[in-house]
XYZ file of C-alpha atoms in Angstrom:
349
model
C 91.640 80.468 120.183
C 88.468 81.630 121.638
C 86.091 83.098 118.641
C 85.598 86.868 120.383
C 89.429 87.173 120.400
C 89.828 85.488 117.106
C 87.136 87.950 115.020
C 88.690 90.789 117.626
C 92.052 89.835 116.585
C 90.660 90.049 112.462
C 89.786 93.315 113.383
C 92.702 94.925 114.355
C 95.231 92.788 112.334
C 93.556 93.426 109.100
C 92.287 97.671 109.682
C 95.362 98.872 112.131
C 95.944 102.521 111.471
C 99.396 103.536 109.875
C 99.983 99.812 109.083
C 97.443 99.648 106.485
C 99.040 103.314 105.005
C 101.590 101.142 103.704
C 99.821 98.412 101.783
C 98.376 101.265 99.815
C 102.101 102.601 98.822
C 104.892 101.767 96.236
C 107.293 101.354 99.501
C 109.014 98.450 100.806
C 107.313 98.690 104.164
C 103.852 97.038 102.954
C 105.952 93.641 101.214
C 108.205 93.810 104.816
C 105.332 93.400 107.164
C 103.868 90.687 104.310
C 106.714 88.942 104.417
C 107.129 89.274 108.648
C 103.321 87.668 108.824
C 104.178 84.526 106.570
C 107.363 83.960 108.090
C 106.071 84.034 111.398
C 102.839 81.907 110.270
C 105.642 79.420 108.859
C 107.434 79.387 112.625
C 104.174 78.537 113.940
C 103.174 75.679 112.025
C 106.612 74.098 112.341
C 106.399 74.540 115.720
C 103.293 72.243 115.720
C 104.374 69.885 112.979
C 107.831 70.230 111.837
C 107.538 69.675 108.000
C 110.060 71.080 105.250
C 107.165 72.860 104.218
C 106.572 74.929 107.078
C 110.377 75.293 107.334
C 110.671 76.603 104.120
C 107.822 79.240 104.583
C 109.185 80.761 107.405
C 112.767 80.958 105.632
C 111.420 82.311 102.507
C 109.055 84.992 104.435
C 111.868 86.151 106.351
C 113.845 86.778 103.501
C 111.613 88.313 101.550
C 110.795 91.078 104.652
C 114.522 91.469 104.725
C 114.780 92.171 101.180
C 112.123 94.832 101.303
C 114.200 96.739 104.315
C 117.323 96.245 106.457
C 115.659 97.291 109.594
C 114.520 93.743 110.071
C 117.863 91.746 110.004
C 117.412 91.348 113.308
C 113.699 90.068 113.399
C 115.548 87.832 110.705
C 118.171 86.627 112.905
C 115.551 85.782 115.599
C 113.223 83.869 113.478
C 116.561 81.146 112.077
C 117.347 81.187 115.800
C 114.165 79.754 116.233
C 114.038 77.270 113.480
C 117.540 75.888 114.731
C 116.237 75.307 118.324
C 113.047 73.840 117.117
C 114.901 71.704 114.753
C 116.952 70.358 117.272
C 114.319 70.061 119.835
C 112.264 68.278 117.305
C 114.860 65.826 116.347
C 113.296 62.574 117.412
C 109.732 63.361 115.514
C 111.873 64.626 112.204
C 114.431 62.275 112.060
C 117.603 61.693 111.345
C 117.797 62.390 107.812
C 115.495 64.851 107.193
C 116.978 66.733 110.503
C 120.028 66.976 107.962
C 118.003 68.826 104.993
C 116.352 70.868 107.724
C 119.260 72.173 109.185
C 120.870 72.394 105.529
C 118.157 74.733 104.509
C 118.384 76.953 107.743
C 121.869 77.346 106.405
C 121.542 77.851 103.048
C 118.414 79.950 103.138
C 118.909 81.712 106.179
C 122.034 82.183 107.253
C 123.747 82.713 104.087
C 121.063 85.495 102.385
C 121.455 87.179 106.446
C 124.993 87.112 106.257
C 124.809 88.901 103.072
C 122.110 91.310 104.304
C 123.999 91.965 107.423
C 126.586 93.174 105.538
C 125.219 95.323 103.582
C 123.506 96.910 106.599
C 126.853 97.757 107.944
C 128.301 99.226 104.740
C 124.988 101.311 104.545
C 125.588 102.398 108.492
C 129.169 102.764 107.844
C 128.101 105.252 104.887
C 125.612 107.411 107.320
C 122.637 106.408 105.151
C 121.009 104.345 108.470
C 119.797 108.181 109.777
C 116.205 107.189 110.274
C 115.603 107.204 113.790
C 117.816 108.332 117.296
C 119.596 106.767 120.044
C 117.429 108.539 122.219
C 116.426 105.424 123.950
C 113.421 102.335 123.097
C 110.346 103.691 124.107
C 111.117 107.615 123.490
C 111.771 106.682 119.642
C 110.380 103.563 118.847
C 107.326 102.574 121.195
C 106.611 106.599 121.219
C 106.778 106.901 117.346
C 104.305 103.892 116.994
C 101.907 104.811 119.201
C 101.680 108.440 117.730
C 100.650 106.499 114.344
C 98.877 103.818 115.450
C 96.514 104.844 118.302
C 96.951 108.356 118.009
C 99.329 109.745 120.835
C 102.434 109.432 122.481
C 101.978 110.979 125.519
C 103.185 108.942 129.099
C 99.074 107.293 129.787
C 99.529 106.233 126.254
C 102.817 105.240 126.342
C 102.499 103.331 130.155
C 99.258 101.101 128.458
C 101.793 100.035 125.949
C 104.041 98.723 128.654
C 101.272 97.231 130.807
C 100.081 95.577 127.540
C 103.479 93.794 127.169
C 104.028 93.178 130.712
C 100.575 91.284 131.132
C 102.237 89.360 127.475
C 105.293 88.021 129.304
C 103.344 87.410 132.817
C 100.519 85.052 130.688
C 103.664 83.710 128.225
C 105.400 82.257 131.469
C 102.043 80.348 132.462
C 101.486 79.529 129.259
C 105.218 77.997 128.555
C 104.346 75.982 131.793
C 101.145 74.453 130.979
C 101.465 73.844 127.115
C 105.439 74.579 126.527
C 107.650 76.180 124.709
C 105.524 75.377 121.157
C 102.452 78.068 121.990
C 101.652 81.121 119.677
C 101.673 83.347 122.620
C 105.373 81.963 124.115
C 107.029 81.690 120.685
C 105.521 85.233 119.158
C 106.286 86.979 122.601
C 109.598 85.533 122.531
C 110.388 86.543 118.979
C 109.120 90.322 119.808
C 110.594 90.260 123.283
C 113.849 89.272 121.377
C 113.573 91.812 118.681
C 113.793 94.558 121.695
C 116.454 93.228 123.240
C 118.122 93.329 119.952
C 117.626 96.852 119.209
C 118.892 98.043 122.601
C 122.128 95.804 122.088
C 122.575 97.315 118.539
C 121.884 100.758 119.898
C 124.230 100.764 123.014
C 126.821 98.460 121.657
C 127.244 99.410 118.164
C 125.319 102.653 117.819
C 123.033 101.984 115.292
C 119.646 103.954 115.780
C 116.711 102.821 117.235
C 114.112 101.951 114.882
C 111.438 105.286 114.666
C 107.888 105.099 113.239
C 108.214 103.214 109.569
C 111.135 101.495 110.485
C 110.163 99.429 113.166
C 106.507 99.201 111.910
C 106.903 95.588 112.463
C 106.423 95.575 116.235
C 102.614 96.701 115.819
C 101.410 93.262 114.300
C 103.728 91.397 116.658
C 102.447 93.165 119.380
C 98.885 92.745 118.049
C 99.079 88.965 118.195
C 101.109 88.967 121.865
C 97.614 90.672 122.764
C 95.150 89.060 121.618
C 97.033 85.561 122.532
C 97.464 86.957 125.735
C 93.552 87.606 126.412
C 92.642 84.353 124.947
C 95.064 82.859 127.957
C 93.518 84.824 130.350
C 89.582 83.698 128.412
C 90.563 80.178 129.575
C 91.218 80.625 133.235
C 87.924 82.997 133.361
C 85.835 83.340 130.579
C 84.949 87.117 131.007
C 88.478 87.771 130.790
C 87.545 87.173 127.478
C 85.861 90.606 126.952
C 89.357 92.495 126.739
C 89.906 91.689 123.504
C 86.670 94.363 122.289
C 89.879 96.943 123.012
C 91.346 95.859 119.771
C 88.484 97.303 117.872
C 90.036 100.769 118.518
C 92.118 100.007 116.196
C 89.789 99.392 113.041
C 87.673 102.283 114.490
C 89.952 104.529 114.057
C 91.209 103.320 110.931
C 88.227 104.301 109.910
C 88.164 107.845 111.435
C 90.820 108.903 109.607
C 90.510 107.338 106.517
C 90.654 109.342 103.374
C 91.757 109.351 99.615
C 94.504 111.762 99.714
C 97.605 111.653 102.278
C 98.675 109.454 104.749
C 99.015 109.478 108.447
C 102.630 109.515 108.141
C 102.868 112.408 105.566
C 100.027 114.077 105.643
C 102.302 117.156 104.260
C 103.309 115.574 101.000
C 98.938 116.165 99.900
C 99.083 119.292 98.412
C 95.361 120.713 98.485
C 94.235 121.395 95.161
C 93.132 125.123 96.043
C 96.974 125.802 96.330
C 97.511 124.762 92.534
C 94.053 127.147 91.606
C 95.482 130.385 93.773
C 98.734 129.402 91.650
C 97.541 129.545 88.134
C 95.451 132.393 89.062
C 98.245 134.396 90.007
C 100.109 133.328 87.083
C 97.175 134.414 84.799
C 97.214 138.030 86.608
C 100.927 138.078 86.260
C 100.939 136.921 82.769
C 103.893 134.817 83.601
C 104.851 131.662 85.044
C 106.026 131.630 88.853
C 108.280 130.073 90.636
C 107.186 127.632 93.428
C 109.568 127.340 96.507
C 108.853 123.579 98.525
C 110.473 121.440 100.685
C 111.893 118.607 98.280
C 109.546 116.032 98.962
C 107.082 118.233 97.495
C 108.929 118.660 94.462
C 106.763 115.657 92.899
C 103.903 116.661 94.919
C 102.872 119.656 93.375
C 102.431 118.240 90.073
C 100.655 115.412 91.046
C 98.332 117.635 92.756
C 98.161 120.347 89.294
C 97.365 117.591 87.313
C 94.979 116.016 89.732
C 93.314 119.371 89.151
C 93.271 119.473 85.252
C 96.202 122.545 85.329
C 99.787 122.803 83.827
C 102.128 121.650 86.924
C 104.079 125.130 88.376
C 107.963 125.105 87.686
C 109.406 124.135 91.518
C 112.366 125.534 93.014
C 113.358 122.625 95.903
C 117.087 123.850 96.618
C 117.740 125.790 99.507
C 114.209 125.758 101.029
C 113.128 127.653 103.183
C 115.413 129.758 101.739
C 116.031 130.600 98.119
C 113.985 132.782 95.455
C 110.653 131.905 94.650
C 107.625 134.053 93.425
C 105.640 132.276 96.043
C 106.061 129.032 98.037
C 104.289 126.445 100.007
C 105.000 125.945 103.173
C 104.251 123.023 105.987
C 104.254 123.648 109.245
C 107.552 122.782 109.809
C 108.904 125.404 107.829
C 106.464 128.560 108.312
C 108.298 130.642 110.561
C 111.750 130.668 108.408
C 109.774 130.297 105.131
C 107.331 133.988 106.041
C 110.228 136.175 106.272
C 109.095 138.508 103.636
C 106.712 136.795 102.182
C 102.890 137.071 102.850
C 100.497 134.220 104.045
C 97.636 134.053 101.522
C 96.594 130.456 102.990
């Protein structure tokens, strides 16, 4: 791979807004992508040279991003697609017998653990607990979603570089495919997220399960990433200066770095509770003499402590049912919530 794209590629792979929120948080999201990057590393490499080794990487990293969250079953459908065909395709350099413990494995490791996983993703969808997201269509939930995150807006310019970005992917994976075949990075990971869209739509239209929104499909972004920068380093060796495309992925670190902080989130910025809110509290509790009653929306309900203590006071009692609604001596409100939450109260901050 051509160095600029390569230290480029670093860049954005290692300091990508929203995806780095999650390495930094007790959620499965962080050990998903982990285990999307060395399963994907493991396709590569057998790809190249199919050893058990590399076989047994890319099983074991699928599974373990499947563990972490059932929004990737199909990403982990796609990737012991992929080890079957190569298998098979790379029967004469494996050989015969250890063709048979390949393809045992890909059984045993993959389809059995996705058969199970599968399953329980249909219990959980038959249950109503697979809400995150809509069927409002690809790009308005998923691509839109990301791209809020990740580079800061969803509107249509935003939204229509996305799409040129992936169409210049597939134009440079069908050269690519001719030239050096099927075995590339760029054709295999373009074909694995090309794959894992198609998927989504077919799940969404055919069986109505939502399309992946922000969190959920947070997997696309390093995909997407790599198509990229793969993509530009195809184009650096047909004309170097070509080459110079990749700088773009420094946005990404950039603004990484822009909005980097100590205290929230991009994707819940709300769930910080400033620590001014817990002073104005216990001040009005010493005035009143009494303790108060906080009204929040129930992801706050741990929040506000956090944030007390944080500030060396005695955590508020919190009153999380029927927010907006419901008695409280004061509450605090995001912007979700204001104009419900102000009906007869006053806004102090």
């Amino acid at each position: 791979i051509d160095r600029r794209v390569r230290w480029c590629l670093w860049g954005g792979m290692l300091l990508c807004p929203f995806v780095l929120d999650f390495f930094s948080m007790f959620r499965g999201y962080g050990l998903a992508l982990a285990g999307t990057m060395v399963s994907l590393d493991g396709v590569l490499r057998y790809a190249t040279t199919p050893r058990t080794r590399s076989l047994l990487q890319a099983l074991l990293g699928s599974c373990l991003g499947g563990a972490a969250i059932v929004a990737l079953v199909p990403f982990w459908a796609i990737i012991i697609a992929m080890l079957f065909a190569l298998a098979v395709v790379r029967r004469s350099v494996i050989g015969k017998r250890s063709l048979s413990l390949h393809i045992a494995a890909v059984f045993l490791l993959g389809v059995v653990p996705l058969a199970y996983a599968a399953w329980i993703s249909l219990r959980l969808q038959e249950m109503g607990l697979l809400y995150h997201g809509s069927l409002d269509g690809f790009t308005q939930v998923t691509v839109a979603s990301l791209a809020r995150y990740v580079l800061g807006s969803d509107t249509w310019p935003v939204l229509l570089l996305v799409l040129m970005v992936s169409a210049l992917a597939v134009v440079m994976t069908t050269s690519t495919a001719r030239r050096k075949g099927f075995a590339a990075p760029l054709v295999l990971v373009t074909c694995v997220l090309m794959a894992d869209v198609l998927a989504r739509i077919v799940l969404a239209r055919g069986f109505g399960v939502n399309y992946p929104e922000d969190r959920a499909g947070i997997h696309f972004v390093p995909l997407f990433i790599l198509a990229f920068a793969w993509a530009v380093d195809a184009l650096a060796a047909q004309r170097q200066v070509l080459g110079w495309a990749c700088l773009s992925l420094l946005f990404l670190p950039a603004r990484s770095l822009c909005t980097a902080n100590l205290d929230h989130c991009l994707l819940w910025p709300e769930q910080c509770v400033p620590g001014r809110f817990m002073e104005r509290i216990a001040e009005e509790e010493r005035s009143q003499g009494r303790s108060l009653l906080i009204g929040a929306y129930h992801q706050a309900g741990l929040a506000i402590p956090f944030a007390a203590r944080g500030k060396g006071l005695r955590p508020p009692s919190v009153q999380t049912v029927d927010f907006p609604e419901g008695l409280a001596d004061l509450r605090i409100v995001d912007e979700r919530f204001i104009d419900r939450a102000r009906v007869g109260y006053e806004v102090l901050d």
